[in-house]
């Protein structure tokens, strides 16, 4: 049965079907093989509906909607301008500004693709004009956007929290440490790159210009304050924080900045609805698939075959890292989380690993895989947005992938990088 399900998924993927089709087909075939027919098909349908029933998932379309409003408005540009006034004049300052802006916008949107669009669109032309090579610029934008997967709010962490029944609030705060670590690595590399390639610096902004930029960015900076402060101050839950973000984004762009008009809301809502529909279909199909493979004890078979159950905590973390990293090079991150998390659940429970640490590591590996050839989803987002050929987009990625893998290794060796703030807030 295991071989049949895997073969069906691979064949359908190679034939070019959307990921939801291989997932659902494999689930239906697995159900037929397990129960000897389709007479109790309503059981599988119920499992699929249970996958999209947790209230925590309401946060996903909310954060997508908030990100879409901000991407089409002025919030991203105001954040970028503020960062530029403070670090744009140092060696590699424009590149460092790009990495910092991706981090800040990640703390606002929670979406890697939205970050690529919102930050990459205005900053790529400026970096090219300043003397940075396009492969480096594209790689920086793509990989820096992955920090959005770690800095709260993170759509990937919401999906993992629902699948593994782990506290989303704890996952959010645990992602801050690794996210800042990666930002520090990228910023250091940007400075070294600028020195080696003799990239000229930007003019230094005056303190008056900085004050004006900060003043303009105060409203967008309210997003992370609302999310982090509201959740950990006990004012509202992560789901309620998402709803507050939508209201805040609407007031900012439609009322305060007046960058958008009410008719724009129909286009934004349609875009959000389409993305949400795809995500929820994937979640439903993934839950049905997970139920089938659990019923057939496929996870235990796979883990037993590779001896992961006896590998110990560090061995399990390494196995998880490799599996999620490789899978996200080929498949959408949400699908990978939905499919692989239940497979590794027995080994995680047996090794006594902290599910929050596992969630941060999985989210990090998913982020790395999303920007890694051959089929990382952020690569194709960049190709569509910047109209550049595939080989040019991926040419500058190896140094960034190396730094991301190093960050993952440091999280495995020093778990407190992820758990320090969680323990401070919740223990």
Short mmCIF file of C-alpha atoms in Angstrom, two decimals:
data_model
loop_
_atom_site.label_atom_id
_atom_site.label_comp_id
_atom_site.label_asym_id
_atom_site.label_seq_id
_atom_site.Cartn_x
_atom_site.Cartn_y
_atom_site.Cartn_z
CA UNK A 1 0.00 0.00 0.00
CA UNK A 2 2.82 2.40 0.88
CA UNK A 3 4.50 1.89 -2.50
CA UNK A 4 1.18 2.29 -4.34
CA UNK A 5 0.33 5.61 -2.66
CA UNK A 6 3.82 7.04 -3.21
CA UNK A 7 3.84 5.91 -6.85
CA UNK A 8 0.44 7.50 -7.52
CA UNK A 9 1.57 10.82 -6.05
CA UNK A 10 4.84 10.88 -8.00
CA UNK A 11 3.20 9.97 -11.30
CA UNK A 12 0.47 12.60 -10.95
CA UNK A 13 3.02 15.25 -9.98
CA UNK A 14 5.18 14.42 -12.98
CA UNK A 15 2.11 14.69 -15.20
CA UNK A 16 1.71 18.27 -14.01
CA UNK A 17 -1.42 18.01 -11.85
CA UNK A 18 -1.88 20.60 -9.05
CA UNK A 19 -0.77 19.24 -5.67
CA UNK A 20 -4.32 18.92 -4.36
CA UNK A 21 -5.08 16.23 -7.02
CA UNK A 22 -2.23 13.82 -6.05
CA UNK A 23 -3.09 14.29 -2.36
CA UNK A 24 -6.79 13.55 -2.75
CA UNK A 25 -6.25 10.72 -5.24
CA UNK A 26 -3.72 9.04 -2.94
CA UNK A 27 -6.15 9.42 -0.02
CA UNK A 28 -9.04 7.87 -1.99
CA UNK A 29 -6.89 4.97 -3.22
CA UNK A 30 -5.54 4.40 0.27
CA UNK A 31 -9.09 4.41 1.67
CA UNK A 32 -10.23 1.90 -0.96
CA UNK A 33 -7.29 -0.41 -0.19
CA UNK A 34 -7.79 -0.15 3.58
CA UNK A 35 -11.58 -0.57 3.69
CA UNK A 36 -12.08 -2.72 0.60
CA UNK A 37 -14.44 -0.34 -1.15
CA UNK A 38 -16.02 3.10 -1.14
CA UNK A 39 -19.07 2.25 0.97
CA UNK A 40 -17.87 4.29 3.97
CA UNK A 41 -16.51 7.21 1.93
CA UNK A 42 -18.27 9.69 4.20
CA UNK A 43 -15.69 8.81 6.87
CA UNK A 44 -12.87 10.13 4.68
CA UNK A 45 -14.92 13.22 3.78
CA UNK A 46 -15.47 13.89 7.49
CA UNK A 47 -11.72 13.64 8.11
CA UNK A 48 -11.07 16.11 5.32
CA UNK A 49 -13.60 18.56 6.75
CA UNK A 50 -12.06 18.17 10.21
CA UNK A 51 -8.81 19.40 8.71
CA UNK A 52 -10.29 22.84 8.01
CA UNK A 53 -12.49 23.06 11.10
CA UNK A 54 -9.95 24.35 13.72
CA UNK A 55 -10.68 27.99 14.53
CA UNK A 56 -6.94 28.78 14.41
CA UNK A 57 -7.08 28.45 10.62
CA UNK A 58 -9.24 31.57 10.43
CA UNK A 59 -5.99 33.47 10.97
CA UNK A 60 -4.64 32.32 7.58
CA UNK A 61 -7.07 34.23 5.28
CA UNK A 62 -6.94 37.17 7.69
CA UNK A 63 -3.17 37.52 7.45
CA UNK A 64 -3.30 36.97 3.67
CA UNK A 65 -5.90 39.77 3.35
CA UNK A 66 -3.89 42.13 5.58
CA UNK A 67 -0.72 41.44 3.58
CA UNK A 68 -2.52 42.03 0.29
CA UNK A 69 -3.87 45.39 1.46
CA UNK A 70 -0.42 46.51 2.66
CA UNK A 71 1.34 45.28 -0.47
CA UNK A 72 -0.94 47.39 -2.67
CA UNK A 73 -0.71 50.40 -0.32
CA UNK A 74 2.11 52.48 1.16
CA UNK A 75 3.12 50.48 4.25
CA UNK A 76 5.99 48.59 2.59
CA UNK A 77 7.54 51.70 1.04
CA UNK A 78 7.38 53.61 4.31
CA UNK A 79 9.17 50.80 6.14
CA UNK A 80 11.82 50.62 3.40
CA UNK A 81 12.42 54.38 3.48
CA UNK A 82 12.86 54.33 7.25
CA UNK A 83 15.41 51.51 7.14
CA UNK A 84 17.33 53.22 4.32
CA UNK A 85 17.80 56.45 6.28
CA UNK A 86 19.55 54.57 9.10
CA UNK A 87 21.74 51.99 7.33
CA UNK A 88 21.76 53.02 3.67
CA UNK A 89 25.02 54.97 4.02
CA UNK A 90 27.17 52.16 5.44
CA UNK A 91 29.14 49.79 3.20
CA UNK A 92 26.59 47.40 1.76
CA UNK A 93 23.88 49.52 3.36
CA UNK A 94 21.38 49.20 0.52
CA UNK A 95 21.66 45.39 0.61
CA UNK A 96 21.41 45.39 4.42
CA UNK A 97 18.34 47.63 4.10
CA UNK A 98 16.77 45.05 1.80
CA UNK A 99 17.34 42.25 4.32
CA UNK A 100 16.02 44.38 7.22
CA UNK A 101 13.01 45.53 5.19
CA UNK A 102 12.15 41.90 4.37
CA UNK A 103 12.30 41.09 8.08
CA UNK A 104 10.11 44.04 9.03
CA UNK A 105 7.57 43.30 6.31
CA UNK A 106 7.62 39.64 7.36
CA UNK A 107 6.61 40.83 10.82
CA UNK A 108 3.69 42.51 9.12
CA UNK A 109 2.55 40.01 6.50
CA UNK A 110 3.74 36.50 7.47
CA UNK A 111 4.04 35.61 3.78
CA UNK A 112 7.26 35.02 1.83
CA UNK A 113 5.65 35.69 -1.55
CA UNK A 114 4.09 38.96 -0.35
CA UNK A 115 7.51 40.02 0.96
CA UNK A 116 9.20 39.26 -2.37
CA UNK A 117 6.66 41.49 -4.13
CA UNK A 118 6.42 44.31 -1.57
CA UNK A 119 10.15 44.71 -0.85
CA UNK A 120 11.74 43.34 -4.01
CA UNK A 121 9.77 45.47 -6.48
CA UNK A 122 10.99 48.88 -5.23
CA UNK A 123 14.46 47.87 -3.99
CA UNK A 124 15.76 45.73 -6.87
CA UNK A 125 16.02 48.68 -9.31
CA UNK A 126 17.78 50.74 -6.65
CA UNK A 127 20.30 47.96 -5.95
CA UNK A 128 21.05 47.49 -9.65
CA UNK A 129 21.55 51.22 -10.08
CA UNK A 130 23.88 51.27 -7.06
CA UNK A 131 26.16 48.65 -8.65
CA UNK A 132 24.97 45.33 -7.21
CA UNK A 133 24.86 42.42 -9.66
CA UNK A 134 21.43 41.06 -10.45
CA UNK A 135 22.07 37.43 -9.35
CA UNK A 136 23.15 38.68 -5.90
CA UNK A 137 20.20 41.09 -5.73
CA UNK A 138 17.64 38.44 -6.68
CA UNK A 139 19.12 35.88 -4.28
CA UNK A 140 19.13 38.40 -1.44
CA UNK A 141 15.48 39.31 -1.99
CA UNK A 142 14.33 35.69 -2.33
CA UNK A 143 16.21 34.40 0.71
CA UNK A 144 15.61 37.41 2.94
CA UNK A 145 11.90 37.00 2.31
CA UNK A 146 12.18 33.58 3.97
CA UNK A 147 12.68 35.34 7.28
CA UNK A 148 8.98 36.16 6.99
CA UNK A 149 8.30 32.46 7.59
CA UNK A 150 9.98 32.72 11.02
CA UNK A 151 9.10 36.21 12.28
CA UNK A 152 5.51 36.32 13.62
CA UNK A 153 2.96 36.16 12.17
CA UNK A 154 3.92 33.07 10.16
CA UNK A 155 1.37 31.25 8.02
CA UNK A 156 3.65 28.18 8.03
CA UNK A 157 3.68 28.12 11.83
CA UNK A 158 -0.12 28.40 11.93
CA UNK A 159 -0.44 25.34 9.68
CA UNK A 160 2.12 23.38 11.73
CA UNK A 161 0.41 24.40 14.98
CA UNK A 162 -2.96 23.14 13.72
CA UNK A 163 -1.54 19.86 12.37
CA UNK A 164 0.56 19.08 15.46
CA UNK A 165 -1.77 20.71 18.01
CA UNK A 166 1.06 22.96 19.24
CA UNK A 167 0.52 26.43 20.73
CA UNK A 168 0.67 28.95 17.89
CA UNK A 169 1.49 31.76 20.32
CA UNK A 170 4.55 29.84 21.55
CA UNK A 171 5.61 29.05 17.98
CA UNK A 172 5.35 32.71 17.02
CA UNK A 173 7.65 33.98 19.75
CA UNK A 174 10.10 31.08 19.30
CA UNK A 175 10.65 32.07 15.67
CA UNK A 176 12.01 35.51 16.54
CA UNK A 177 15.47 34.32 17.69
CA UNK A 178 16.30 32.26 14.57
CA UNK A 179 14.87 35.00 12.36
CA UNK A 180 17.16 37.64 13.85
CA UNK A 181 20.12 35.23 13.66
CA UNK A 182 19.56 34.80 9.92
CA UNK A 183 19.18 38.57 9.49
CA UNK A 184 22.56 39.08 11.20
CA UNK A 185 24.20 36.49 8.92
CA UNK A 186 22.74 38.01 5.77
CA UNK A 187 23.70 41.55 6.82
CA UNK A 188 27.29 40.48 7.48
CA UNK A 189 27.49 38.82 4.07
CA UNK A 190 26.04 41.93 2.39
CA UNK A 191 28.74 44.13 3.96
CA UNK A 192 31.50 41.71 2.90
CA UNK A 193 30.07 41.49 -0.65
CA UNK A 194 29.97 45.28 -0.97
CA UNK A 195 33.57 45.63 0.25
CA UNK A 196 34.91 42.90 -2.07
CA UNK A 197 33.00 44.19 -5.11
CA UNK A 198 33.69 47.87 -4.29
CA UNK A 199 30.01 48.84 -4.34
CA UNK A 200 29.65 52.59 -3.64
CA UNK A 201 27.72 53.73 -0.57
CA UNK A 202 24.53 55.76 -0.49
CA UNK A 203 24.46 59.37 0.76
CA UNK A 204 24.09 59.63 4.52
CA UNK A 205 20.69 60.86 5.67
CA UNK A 206 20.47 63.71 8.15
CA UNK A 207 18.84 63.25 11.51
CA UNK A 208 15.97 65.42 10.31
CA UNK A 209 15.41 63.06 7.36
CA UNK A 210 15.56 60.09 9.72
CA UNK A 211 13.03 61.68 12.04
CA UNK A 212 10.66 62.30 9.13
CA UNK A 213 11.08 58.70 7.87
CA UNK A 214 10.43 57.28 11.34
CA UNK A 215 7.36 59.46 11.69
CA UNK A 216 5.99 58.18 8.38
CA UNK A 217 6.75 54.57 9.34
CA UNK A 218 5.19 54.74 12.82
CA UNK A 219 1.81 53.53 11.59
CA UNK A 220 3.15 50.46 9.73
CA UNK A 221 5.39 49.67 12.72
CA UNK A 222 2.20 49.28 14.72
CA UNK A 223 1.61 45.87 13.11
CA UNK A 224 4.32 43.91 15.01
CA UNK A 225 3.39 45.82 18.18
CA UNK A 226 -0.23 44.76 17.76
CA UNK A 227 0.63 41.15 16.98
CA UNK A 228 3.41 40.48 19.48
CA UNK A 229 2.24 42.86 22.20
CA UNK A 230 -1.41 41.88 21.89
CA UNK A 231 -0.80 38.12 21.94
CA UNK A 232 1.78 38.02 24.72
CA UNK A 233 0.06 40.74 26.71
CA UNK A 234 -2.99 38.50 26.86
CA UNK A 235 -5.18 41.01 25.02
CA UNK A 236 -6.16 38.63 22.22
CA UNK A 237 -5.38 35.25 20.68
CA UNK A 238 -3.36 34.74 17.46
CA UNK A 239 -6.63 34.36 15.54
CA UNK A 240 -8.02 37.59 16.99
CA UNK A 241 -4.66 39.28 16.26
CA UNK A 242 -5.13 38.41 12.57
CA UNK A 243 -8.58 40.05 12.53
CA UNK A 244 -7.17 43.15 14.25
CA UNK A 245 -4.41 43.27 11.59
CA UNK A 246 -6.99 43.35 8.80
CA UNK A 247 -8.87 46.22 10.46
CA UNK A 248 -5.61 48.07 11.10
CA UNK A 249 -4.42 47.59 7.51
CA UNK A 250 -7.78 48.79 6.17
CA UNK A 251 -7.75 51.93 8.34
CA UNK A 252 -4.12 52.64 7.40
CA UNK A 253 -4.37 52.32 3.64
CA UNK A 254 -7.97 53.46 3.05
CA UNK A 255 -8.46 56.12 5.74
CA UNK A 256 -5.10 57.45 7.00
CA UNK A 257 -2.80 57.12 3.96
CA UNK A 258 -5.67 57.16 1.42
CA UNK A 259 -3.47 55.11 -0.91
CA UNK A 260 -6.39 52.84 -1.85
CA UNK A 261 -10.03 53.39 -2.68
CA UNK A 262 -13.04 51.24 -1.84
CA UNK A 263 -13.29 49.71 -5.36
CA UNK A 264 -9.75 48.35 -4.83
CA UNK A 265 -11.14 46.24 -2.00
CA UNK A 266 -13.04 44.04 -4.45
CA UNK A 267 -9.83 43.15 -6.30
CA UNK A 268 -7.99 42.54 -3.02
CA UNK A 269 -10.82 40.39 -1.63
CA UNK A 270 -10.93 38.32 -4.84
CA UNK A 271 -7.17 37.72 -4.69
CA UNK A 272 -7.36 36.75 -1.02
CA UNK A 273 -10.32 34.45 -1.68
CA UNK A 274 -8.52 32.59 -4.45
CA UNK A 275 -5.36 32.07 -2.38
CA UNK A 276 -7.39 31.03 0.69
CA UNK A 277 -9.42 28.53 -1.35
CA UNK A 278 -6.24 26.84 -2.58
CA UNK A 279 -4.75 26.75 0.94
CA UNK A 280 -7.89 25.30 2.51
CA UNK A 281 -8.33 22.65 -0.19
CA UNK A 282 -4.71 21.62 0.42
CA UNK A 283 -5.29 21.51 4.19
CA UNK A 284 -8.45 19.39 3.79
CA UNK A 285 -6.77 17.01 1.35
CA UNK A 286 -3.68 16.85 3.54
CA UNK A 287 -5.71 15.95 6.63
CA UNK A 288 -7.52 13.16 4.79
CA UNK A 289 -4.21 11.86 3.47
CA UNK A 290 -2.65 12.03 6.96
CA UNK A 291 -5.57 10.08 8.43
CA UNK A 292 -5.20 7.34 5.82
CA UNK A 293 -1.44 6.92 6.28
CA UNK A 294 -1.85 6.93 10.07
CA UNK A 295 -4.60 4.30 9.87
CA UNK A 296 -2.34 2.15 7.67
CA UNK A 297 0.63 2.76 10.03
CA UNK A 298 2.74 3.99 7.14
CA UNK A 299 4.70 6.48 9.33
CA UNK A 300 5.82 3.67 11.65
CA UNK A 301 6.87 1.58 8.64
CA UNK A 302 8.90 4.39 7.06
CA UNK A 303 10.56 5.46 10.31
CA UNK A 304 11.31 1.86 11.23
CA UNK A 305 12.86 1.18 7.83
CA UNK A 306 15.34 4.03 8.26
CA UNK A 307 15.88 3.43 11.97
CA UNK A 308 14.79 6.95 12.92
CA UNK A 309 12.82 5.77 15.96
CA UNK A 310 16.08 4.72 17.60
CA UNK A 311 18.10 7.75 16.45
CA UNK A 312 17.69 9.88 19.59
CA UNK A 313 16.58 13.56 19.76
CA UNK A 314 19.44 15.00 17.69
CA UNK A 315 19.14 12.24 15.07
CA UNK A 316 15.40 12.88 14.76
CA UNK A 317 15.98 16.62 14.33
CA UNK A 318 18.59 15.99 11.64
CA UNK A 319 16.26 13.55 9.84
CA UNK A 320 13.41 16.08 10.01
CA UNK A 321 15.68 18.82 8.68
CA UNK A 322 16.81 16.77 5.70
CA UNK A 323 13.31 15.50 4.86
CA UNK A 324 11.60 18.91 4.98
CA UNK A 325 14.46 20.70 3.20
CA UNK A 326 14.52 18.24 0.30
CA UNK A 327 10.71 18.02 0.05
CA UNK A 328 10.29 21.82 -0.19
CA UNK A 329 12.73 21.91 -3.10
CA UNK A 330 9.99 20.19 -5.11
CA UNK A 331 6.63 20.72 -3.38
CA UNK A 332 4.66 23.64 -1.89
CA UNK A 333 5.63 24.33 1.79
CA UNK A 334 2.09 23.98 3.12
CA UNK A 335 1.73 20.55 1.50
CA UNK A 336 5.07 19.42 2.94
CA UNK A 337 4.03 20.46 6.46
CA UNK A 338 0.68 18.70 6.08
CA UNK A 339 2.16 15.45 4.76
CA UNK A 340 5.46 15.05 6.64
CA UNK A 341 4.49 16.30 10.11
CA UNK A 342 2.18 13.32 10.83
CA UNK A 343 4.84 10.92 9.48
CA UNK A 344 7.44 12.18 11.97
CA UNK A 345 4.97 12.59 14.84
CA UNK A 346 5.68 9.12 16.39
CA UNK A 347 9.44 9.71 16.38
CA UNK A 348 9.02 13.22 17.84
CA UNK A 349 6.85 11.90 20.66
CA UNK A 350 9.15 8.94 21.36
CA UNK A 351 12.27 11.14 21.57
CA UNK A 352 10.67 13.62 23.96
CA UNK A 353 11.47 16.63 21.76
CA UNK A 354 9.84 19.98 22.50
CA UNK A 355 7.16 20.37 19.78
CA UNK A 356 7.82 24.13 19.67
CA UNK A 357 11.52 23.54 18.86
CA UNK A 358 10.50 21.02 16.21
CA UNK A 359 8.01 23.50 14.76
CA UNK A 360 10.63 26.25 14.50
CA UNK A 361 13.10 23.88 12.84
CA UNK A 362 10.46 22.62 10.40
CA UNK A 363 9.46 26.19 9.55
CA UNK A 364 13.13 27.09 8.99
CA UNK A 365 13.70 24.10 6.72
CA UNK A 366 10.51 24.86 4.82
CA UNK A 367 11.75 28.43 4.32
CA UNK A 368 15.14 27.19 3.05
CA UNK A 369 13.55 24.72 0.64
CA UNK A 370 11.20 27.42 -0.67
CA UNK A 371 14.19 29.36 -2.02
CA UNK A 372 16.26 26.35 -3.14
CA UNK A 373 16.45 25.00 -6.72
CA UNK A 374 15.04 23.24 -8.57
CA UNK A 375 11.44 24.11 -7.73
CA UNK A 376 11.43 26.32 -4.61
CA UNK A 377 8.19 28.36 -4.79
CA UNK A 378 9.88 31.72 -4.05
CA UNK A 379 12.14 31.24 -7.07
CA UNK A 380 9.15 31.13 -9.40
CA UNK A 381 7.54 34.08 -7.61
CA UNK A 382 10.70 36.07 -8.38
CA UNK A 383 10.71 34.88 -12.00
CA UNK A 384 7.11 36.06 -12.42
CA UNK A 385 7.62 39.41 -10.67
CA UNK A 386 11.03 40.42 -12.04
CA UNK A 387 10.74 38.78 -15.49
CA UNK A 388 14.20 37.19 -15.26
CA UNK A 389 15.31 33.75 -16.54
CA UNK A 390 15.48 30.81 -14.16
CA UNK A 391 19.28 30.37 -14.22
CA UNK A 392 19.87 34.04 -13.45
CA UNK A 393 17.48 33.93 -10.49
CA UNK A 394 19.17 30.92 -8.86
CA UNK A 395 22.79 31.82 -9.68
CA UNK A 396 23.40 33.81 -6.50
CA UNK A 397 21.57 31.53 -4.06
CA UNK A 398 24.34 29.11 -2.84
CA UNK A 399 25.91 31.46 -0.20
CA UNK A 400 22.48 32.24 1.24
CA UNK A 401 21.46 28.59 1.32
CA UNK A 402 24.70 27.78 3.12
CA UNK A 403 23.95 30.45 5.76
CA UNK A 404 20.41 29.17 6.22
CA UNK A 405 21.65 25.59 6.67
CA UNK A 406 24.22 26.89 9.18
CA UNK A 407 21.43 28.64 11.08
CA UNK A 408 19.44 25.39 11.18
CA UNK A 409 22.50 23.53 12.51
CA UNK A 410 22.97 26.17 15.22
CA UNK A 411 19.32 25.82 16.27
CA UNK A 412 19.80 22.04 16.59
CA UNK A 413 23.03 22.45 18.60
CA UNK A 414 21.76 25.38 20.69
CA UNK A 415 17.96 25.04 21.09
CA UNK A 416 17.80 28.12 23.32
CA UNK A 417 18.21 30.26 20.20
CA UNK A 418 14.56 29.40 19.58
CA UNK A 419 13.35 28.58 23.08
CA UNK A 420 14.82 31.45 25.14
CA UNK A 421 12.06 33.97 24.37
CA UNK A 422 9.38 31.24 24.57
CA UNK A 423 10.60 30.22 28.03
CA UNK A 424 10.76 33.87 29.07
CA UNK A 425 7.16 34.48 28.00
CA UNK A 426 5.46 31.20 28.92
CA UNK A 427 7.51 29.41 31.58
#
